[in-house]
Amino acid sequence: MLTAEQVFAAHKANIETLFGLTNKAFEGVEKLVELNLQVAKTALGEAAETANAALSVKDAQELLNLQASLLQPSAEKAASYSRHLYDIASSTQAEVAKVAEAQIADAQQKFTAVVDSLAKNAPAGTENAVALVKSAVAAANNTFESVQKAAKQAGEIAEANFQAATSTAVKASQTASRSSKRAAA
């Protein structure tokens, strides 16, 4: 069975993993704060430029042209911000998933080793029960692997859908911007 040293080593490894995951989470938060500060600074500068441009407008035609010129960049900036947010979230999630997968694989390996050890030391006549337990462990491992693959595929599909939606939104804003420029002219 497990010795005190093995239990202590397992707890130590779990604590190290916890702190590693906490650091990854904080790195994601730092990236998010950095992105938001950058966006806020840029937005403040652009708001000042826009206000100055609006104050220097001489007629309604110039105002319509200014308005049309502001539409497309805003949509592209929003799409870019969404992409950055998505990249930060997905990279942080990928790091956490990598650690979780390693932990789960290690736990599966240790559990299988315990089952094998118990099977070797099982009393005579329990071969059927041992085979049943081994079969159940194998089925659980296969099910878990299938769920992991399905989750990865769902993530890939979600990423593709996000990219397609972002692209469509940017194209729609470009079309709307061109239409309003034509209407203003």
CSV table of C-alpha atoms in Angstrom, one decimal:
chain,number,residue,atom,x,y,z
A,1,MET,CA,0.0,0.0,0.0
A,2,LEU,CA,1.0,3.6,0.2
A,3,THR,CA,3.8,4.7,2.5
A,4,ALA,CA,3.9,8.0,4.4
A,5,GLU,CA,6.7,9.2,2.0
A,6,GLN,CA,4.5,8.5,-1.1
A,7,VAL,CA,1.5,10.3,0.4
A,8,PHE,CA,3.8,13.3,1.3
A,9,ALA,CA,5.3,13.3,-2.2
A,10,ALA,CA,1.8,13.2,-3.7
A,11,HIS,CA,0.6,16.2,-1.6
A,12,LYS,CA,3.8,18.1,-2.4
A,13,ALA,CA,3.2,17.5,-6.2
A,14,ASN,CA,-0.4,18.6,-5.9
A,15,ILE,CA,0.6,21.8,-4.1
A,16,GLU,CA,3.2,22.6,-6.8
A,17,THR,CA,0.6,21.9,-9.4
A,18,LEU,CA,-1.9,24.2,-7.7
A,19,PHE,CA,0.6,27.0,-7.5
A,20,GLY,CA,1.6,26.5,-11.1
A,21,LEU,CA,-2.1,26.8,-12.2
A,22,THR,CA,-2.5,29.9,-10.0
A,23,ASN,CA,0.4,31.5,-11.7
A,24,LYS,CA,-1.0,30.7,-15.1
A,25,ALA,CA,-4.3,32.2,-14.1
A,26,PHE,CA,-2.6,35.4,-12.9
A,27,GLU,CA,-0.6,35.6,-16.1
A,28,GLY,CA,-3.9,35.5,-18.0
A,29,VAL,CA,-5.4,38.2,-15.8
A,30,GLU,CA,-2.2,40.3,-16.3
A,31,LYS,CA,-2.5,40.0,-20.1
A,32,LEU,CA,-6.2,41.0,-19.8
A,33,VAL,CA,-5.4,44.1,-17.7
A,34,GLU,CA,-2.6,45.0,-20.0
A,35,LEU,CA,-4.9,44.7,-23.0
A,36,ASN,CA,-7.7,46.8,-21.3
A,37,LEU,CA,-5.2,49.5,-20.4
A,38,GLN,CA,-3.9,49.7,-23.9
A,39,VAL,CA,-7.5,49.9,-25.3
A,40,ALA,CA,-8.4,52.6,-22.8
A,41,LYS,CA,-5.3,54.7,-23.7
A,42,THR,CA,-6.0,54.3,-27.4
A,43,ALA,CA,-9.7,55.1,-27.0
A,44,LEU,CA,-8.9,58.2,-25.0
A,45,GLY,CA,-6.5,59.5,-27.6
A,46,GLU,CA,-9.0,58.7,-30.5
A,47,ALA,CA,-11.8,60.4,-28.6
A,48,ALA,CA,-9.8,63.6,-28.3
A,49,GLU,CA,-8.9,63.4,-32.1
A,50,THR,CA,-12.6,62.8,-33.0
A,51,ALA,CA,-13.8,65.7,-30.8
A,52,ASN,CA,-11.3,68.0,-32.4
A,53,ALA,CA,-12.3,66.8,-35.9
A,54,ALA,CA,-16.0,67.3,-35.0
A,55,LEU,CA,-15.4,70.8,-33.7
A,56,SER,CA,-13.6,71.7,-36.9
A,57,VAL,CA,-16.5,70.6,-39.2
A,58,LYS,CA,-17.8,73.4,-41.3
A,59,ASP,CA,-21.0,71.9,-42.8
A,60,ALA,CA,-23.4,68.9,-42.7
A,61,GLN,CA,-21.6,67.1,-45.6
A,62,GLU,CA,-18.3,67.2,-43.7
A,63,LEU,CA,-20.1,65.8,-40.6
A,64,LEU,CA,-21.5,62.9,-42.6
A,65,ASN,CA,-18.1,62.2,-44.1
A,66,LEU,CA,-16.5,62.2,-40.6
A,67,GLN,CA,-19.2,59.9,-39.3
A,68,ALA,CA,-18.8,57.5,-42.2
A,69,SER,CA,-15.0,57.5,-41.7
A,70,LEU,CA,-15.4,56.5,-38.0
A,71,LEU,CA,-17.8,53.6,-38.5
A,72,GLN,CA,-15.4,51.0,-40.1
A,73,PRO,CA,-12.4,51.5,-37.8
A,74,SER,CA,-14.7,51.1,-34.7
A,75,ALA,CA,-16.0,47.8,-35.9
A,76,GLU,CA,-12.5,46.6,-36.8
A,77,LYS,CA,-11.2,47.6,-33.4
A,78,ALA,CA,-14.0,45.9,-31.6
A,79,ALA,CA,-13.3,42.7,-33.6
A,80,SER,CA,-9.6,43.0,-32.9
A,81,TYR,CA,-10.3,43.5,-29.1
A,82,SER,CA,-12.5,40.4,-29.2
A,83,ARG,CA,-9.8,38.4,-31.0
A,84,HIS,CA,-7.3,39.5,-28.3
A,85,LEU,CA,-9.7,38.5,-25.5
A,86,TYR,CA,-10.3,35.1,-27.1
A,87,ASP,CA,-6.5,34.5,-27.6
A,88,ILE,CA,-5.8,35.3,-23.9
A,89,ALA,CA,-8.7,33.1,-22.7
A,90,SER,CA,-7.8,30.2,-25.0
A,91,SER,CA,-4.1,30.3,-24.3
A,92,THR,CA,-4.8,30.4,-20.5
A,93,GLN,CA,-7.3,27.5,-20.9
A,94,ALA,CA,-4.8,25.5,-23.0
A,95,GLU,CA,-2.2,25.8,-20.3
A,96,VAL,CA,-4.6,24.7,-17.6
A,97,ALA,CA,-5.9,21.9,-19.8
A,98,LYS,CA,-2.3,20.7,-20.4
A,99,VAL,CA,-1.6,20.5,-16.7
A,100,ALA,CA,-4.9,18.9,-16.0
A,101,GLU,CA,-4.3,16.3,-18.7
A,102,ALA,CA,-0.9,15.5,-17.2
A,103,GLN,CA,-2.4,15.2,-13.7
A,104,ILE,CA,-5.2,12.9,-15.0
A,105,ALA,CA,-2.8,10.7,-17.0
A,106,ASP,CA,-0.6,10.4,-13.9
A,107,ALA,CA,-3.6,9.5,-11.7
A,108,GLN,CA,-4.8,7.0,-14.3
A,109,GLN,CA,-1.3,5.4,-14.4
A,110,LYS,CA,-1.1,5.2,-10.6
A,111,PHE,CA,-4.6,3.8,-10.3
A,112,THR,CA,-3.8,1.2,-12.9
A,113,ALA,CA,-0.6,0.3,-11.0
A,114,VAL,CA,-2.6,-0.1,-7.8
A,115,VAL,CA,-5.2,-2.3,-9.6
A,116,ASP,CA,-2.4,-4.4,-11.1
A,117,SER,CA,-0.7,-4.8,-7.7
A,118,LEU,CA,-3.9,-5.8,-6.1
A,119,ALA,CA,-4.5,-8.3,-8.9
A,120,LYS,CA,-1.2,-9.9,-8.3
A,121,ASN,CA,-1.9,-10.3,-4.6
A,122,ALA,CA,-5.5,-11.3,-5.0
A,123,PRO,CA,-6.5,-14.6,-3.4
A,124,ALA,CA,-7.2,-17.6,-5.5
A,125,GLY,CA,-10.7,-17.7,-7.0
A,126,THR,CA,-11.0,-14.0,-7.5
A,127,GLU,CA,-9.7,-14.0,-11.0
A,128,ASN,CA,-13.2,-13.1,-12.4
A,129,ALA,CA,-13.6,-10.1,-10.0
A,130,VAL,CA,-10.1,-8.9,-10.9
A,131,ALA,CA,-10.8,-9.2,-14.6
A,132,LEU,CA,-14.1,-7.3,-14.1
A,133,VAL,CA,-12.3,-4.4,-12.2
A,134,LYS,CA,-9.6,-4.2,-14.9
A,135,SER,CA,-12.2,-4.1,-17.6
A,136,ALA,CA,-14.1,-1.4,-15.8
A,137,VAL,CA,-10.9,0.7,-15.4
A,138,ALA,CA,-10.1,0.2,-19.1
A,139,ALA,CA,-13.6,1.2,-20.1
A,140,ALA,CA,-13.5,4.3,-17.8
A,141,ASN,CA,-10.1,5.3,-19.4
A,142,ASN,CA,-11.5,4.9,-22.9
A,143,THR,CA,-14.6,6.9,-22.1
A,144,PHE,CA,-12.5,9.7,-20.6
A,145,GLU,CA,-10.2,9.8,-23.7
A,146,SER,CA,-13.3,10.0,-25.9
A,147,VAL,CA,-14.7,12.9,-23.8
A,148,GLN,CA,-11.3,14.6,-24.0
A,149,LYS,CA,-11.3,14.3,-27.8
A,150,ALA,CA,-14.8,15.5,-28.1
A,151,ALA,CA,-14.0,18.5,-25.9
A,152,LYS,CA,-11.0,19.4,-28.1
A,153,GLN,CA,-13.1,19.1,-31.2
A,154,ALA,CA,-15.8,21.3,-29.7
A,155,GLY,CA,-13.1,23.9,-28.8
A,156,GLU,CA,-11.8,23.8,-32.4
A,157,ILE,CA,-15.2,24.2,-33.8
A,158,ALA,CA,-15.9,27.1,-31.4
A,159,GLU,CA,-12.7,28.8,-32.5
A,160,ALA,CA,-13.5,28.4,-36.2
A,161,ASN,CA,-17.0,29.8,-35.6
A,162,PHE,CA,-15.5,32.7,-33.6
A,163,GLN,CA,-13.1,33.5,-36.4
A,164,ALA,CA,-15.9,33.3,-39.0
A,165,ALA,CA,-18.2,35.5,-37.0
A,166,THR,CA,-15.5,38.1,-36.5
A,167,SER,CA,-14.6,38.1,-40.2
A,168,THR,CA,-18.3,38.5,-41.1
A,169,ALA,CA,-18.7,41.4,-38.7
A,170,VAL,CA,-15.7,43.2,-40.1
A,171,LYS,CA,-16.9,42.7,-43.7
A,172,ALA,CA,-20.4,43.9,-42.8
A,173,SER,CA,-18.9,47.0,-41.2
A,174,GLN,CA,-16.8,47.7,-44.3
A,175,THR,CA,-19.9,47.3,-46.5
A,176,ALA,CA,-21.9,49.6,-44.3
A,177,SER,CA,-19.1,52.1,-44.2
A,178,ARG,CA,-18.8,52.1,-48.0
A,179,SER,CA,-22.6,52.5,-48.3
A,180,SER,CA,-22.7,55.5,-46.0
A,181,LYS,CA,-19.8,57.1,-47.7
A,182,ARG,CA,-21.7,56.7,-51.1
A,183,ALA,CA,-24.8,58.1,-49.5
A,184,ALA,CA,-22.9,61.1,-48.1
A,185,ALA,CA,-21.3,61.9,-51.4
